[in-house]
Coordinates of C-alpha atoms in Angstrom, one line a residue:
X187 CA 221.7 26.2 126.2
X188 CA 219.7 29.1 127.4
X189 CA 220.7 31.7 130.0
X190 CA 218.5 30.1 132.7
X191 CA 219.9 26.6 132.1
X192 CA 223.4 26.1 133.4
X193 CA 223.9 22.4 132.8
X194 CA 223.8 20.7 129.4
X195 CA 220.6 18.9 128.6
X196 CA 220.6 15.2 128.2
X197 CA 218.7 13.1 125.6
X198 CA 216.2 12.2 128.4
X199 CA 215.6 15.9 129.1
X200 CA 214.7 16.5 125.5
X201 CA 212.4 13.6 125.5
X202 CA 210.6 14.6 128.7
X203 CA 210.5 18.3 127.9
X204 CA 213.3 19.0 130.4
X205 CA 211.4 17.8 133.5
X206 CA 213.9 16.1 135.8
X207 CA 212.4 16.9 139.1
X208 CA 214.2 20.3 139.7
X209 CA 212.5 23.5 140.4
X210 CA 211.1 25.0 137.2
X211 CA 213.0 28.0 135.8
X212 CA 216.3 27.2 137.5
X213 CA 219.2 25.1 136.5
X214 CA 218.6 21.3 136.3
X215 CA 221.0 18.7 137.7
X216 CA 222.8 16.6 135.2
X217 CA 221.9 13.0 135.2
X218 CA 224.4 10.3 136.2
X219 CA 224.1 6.9 134.5
X220 CA 222.2 4.4 136.7
X221 CA 221.4 7.1 139.2
X222 CA 219.5 9.7 137.2
X223 CA 219.1 12.8 139.4
X224 CA 218.7 10.9 142.6
X225 CA 222.3 11.9 143.5
X226 CA 221.0 15.4 144.4
X227 CA 219.0 14.3 147.5
X228 CA 220.0 10.6 147.7
X229 CA 216.5 9.4 147.2
X230 CA 215.1 6.4 145.3
X231 CA 217.3 3.6 147.0
X232 CA 220.4 5.6 146.2
X233 CA 222.5 3.5 148.7
X234 CA 221.3 0.2 147.4
X235 CA 222.1 1.3 143.8
X236 CA 225.6 2.3 144.8
X237 CA 226.2 -1.0 146.7
X238 CA 224.7 -3.0 143.8
X239 CA 226.8 -1.2 141.2
X240 CA 230.0 -1.6 143.2
X241 CA 229.3 -5.4 143.6
X242 CA 228.5 -5.7 139.9
X243 CA 231.6 -3.8 138.8
X244 CA 233.8 -6.0 141.0
X245 CA 232.1 -9.2 139.8
X246 CA 232.6 -8.1 136.2
X247 CA 236.3 -7.4 136.9
X248 CA 236.7 -10.9 138.3
X249 CA 234.9 -12.4 135.4
X250 CA 237.1 -10.4 133.0
X251 CA 240.2 -11.7 134.8
X252 CA 239.0 -15.3 134.2
X253 CA 238.4 -14.5 130.5
X254 CA 241.9 -13.0 130.2
X255 CA 243.3 -16.1 131.9
X256 CA 241.7 -18.4 129.4
X257 CA 243.1 -16.2 126.6
X258 CA 246.5 -16.4 128.1
X259 CA 246.3 -20.2 128.4
X260 CA 245.4 -20.2 124.7
X261 CA 248.7 -18.3 124.0
X262 CA 250.6 -20.9 126.1
X263 CA 249.0 -23.8 124.2
X264 CA 249.9 -22.1 120.9
X265 CA 253.5 -22.1 122.2
X266 CA 254.1 -18.5 121.2
X267 CA 257.1 -18.1 123.4
X268 CA 258.1 -16.3 126.6
X269 CA 258.6 -12.9 125.0
X270 CA 255.1 -12.7 123.6
X271 CA 253.5 -14.0 126.8
X272 CA 255.5 -11.4 128.8
X273 CA 254.4 -8.6 126.4
X274 CA 250.8 -9.6 126.7
X275 CA 250.9 -9.5 130.5
X276 CA 252.7 -6.2 130.5
X277 CA 250.3 -4.7 127.9
X278 CA 247.2 -5.6 129.9
X279 CA 248.8 -4.4 133.2
X280 CA 249.9 -1.1 131.8
X281 CA 246.6 -0.5 130.0
X282 CA 244.6 -1.4 133.0
X283 CA 246.6 1.0 135.2
X284 CA 246.2 3.8 132.7
X285 CA 242.5 3.1 132.3
X286 CA 242.0 3.0 136.1
X287 CA 243.7 6.3 136.5
X288 CA 241.9 8.1 133.6
X289 CA 238.6 6.7 134.8
X290 CA 239.2 7.9 138.3
X291 CA 240.3 11.4 137.1
X292 CA 237.1 11.5 134.9
X293 CA 235.0 11.3 138.1
X294 CA 236.9 14.3 139.7
X295 CA 237.1 16.8 136.8
X296 CA 236.1 17.4 133.2
X297 CA 238.8 16.5 130.7
X298 CA 240.9 19.4 129.6
X299 CA 241.2 18.1 126.0
X300 CA 238.3 15.9 124.9
X301 CA 240.2 15.0 121.7
X302 CA 242.9 13.4 123.8
X303 CA 240.3 11.5 125.8
X304 CA 238.9 10.2 122.6
X305 CA 242.3 9.0 121.5
X306 CA 242.7 7.1 124.7
X307 CA 239.4 5.2 124.2
X308 CA 241.1 2.2 122.6
X309 CA 243.6 2.0 125.5
X310 CA 240.8 2.2 128.0
X311 CA 239.0 -0.7 126.1
X312 CA 242.1 -2.9 126.4
X313 CA 242.5 -2.0 130.1
X314 CA 238.8 -2.4 130.9
X315 CA 239.6 -4.2 134.1
X316 CA 241.1 -1.1 135.5
X317 CA 238.1 1.0 134.5
X318 CA 235.8 -1.6 136.2
X319 CA 237.9 -1.5 139.4
X320 CA 237.9 2.4 139.4
X321 CA 234.1 2.4 138.9
X322 CA 233.5 -0.1 141.7
X323 CA 235.8 1.7 144.1
X324 CA 234.1 5.0 143.4
X325 CA 230.7 3.5 144.0
X326 CA 231.8 2.6 147.5
X327 CA 232.0 6.3 148.5
X328 CA 229.6 8.1 146.1
X329 CA 227.9 7.8 142.8
X330 CA 230.7 8.0 140.2
X331 CA 231.1 11.7 139.3
X332 CA 228.7 12.9 142.0
X333 CA 231.2 15.3 143.6
X334 CA 231.9 16.9 140.2
X335 CA 228.3 17.2 139.3
X336 CA 227.3 18.5 142.7
X337 CA 230.0 21.3 142.5
X338 CA 228.8 22.3 139.0
X339 CA 225.1 22.2 140.0
X340 CA 225.7 24.2 143.2
X341 CA 227.7 26.8 141.3
X342 CA 224.9 27.0 138.7
X343 CA 222.3 27.4 141.4
X344 CA 224.4 30.2 143.0
X345 CA 224.7 32.0 139.7
X346 CA 221.0 31.6 139.0
X347 CA 220.0 32.9 142.5
X348 CA 222.4 35.9 142.1
X349 CA 221.0 36.7 138.7
X350 CA 217.5 36.2 139.8
X351 CA 218.0 38.3 143.0
X352 CA 219.2 41.3 141.0
X353 CA 216.0 41.2 138.9
X354 CA 213.5 41.2 141.8
X355 CA 211.3 44.1 142.6
X356 CA 209.0 46.2 140.6
X357 CA 210.7 47.5 137.5
X358 CA 208.2 50.4 137.1
X359 CA 209.2 51.7 140.6
X360 CA 212.8 52.1 139.6
X361 CA 214.1 55.6 139.0
X362 CA 214.8 56.3 135.4
X363 CA 218.0 58.0 134.6
X364 CA 217.6 61.6 133.6
X365 CA 218.6 62.6 130.2
X366 CA 220.6 65.6 129.7
X367 CA 218.6 68.6 128.3

């Protein structure tokens, strides 16, 4: 990352030479999955994308609930017993609640410990319904992670303008410090 660039470059930035629609020379906004950089100015059918993704996330959550219901019926047919059935229900409920919370927190701030987030990946996979619900609910208000990305982008723009403003003017016209004789 160079001094002029305040946000990490994505794979698409490297492929396109860094052209993401921002002003040249300044920081570039980070892309959000399914939205690209349209979250900056809400262009390119931004509202329709949000509505479509929310509906898709909720539909996927409903479909996942049906799949889990069929799996649970398989356990009942196998006659595994009440304890196993109860543990499976509790496991999916707890994992979904944790996945929903962690997914929602991921839209609000960067993780403090990325290694811990990686260790929770399998738990989030089990509780995928909670992640889908959090994603769908977030799409109802904004692009998931938009507030976080906007705060980071505006801070980067402010730092860039401050740094750029201190460099303006003719450097040859500046008074040079006098050296002691």
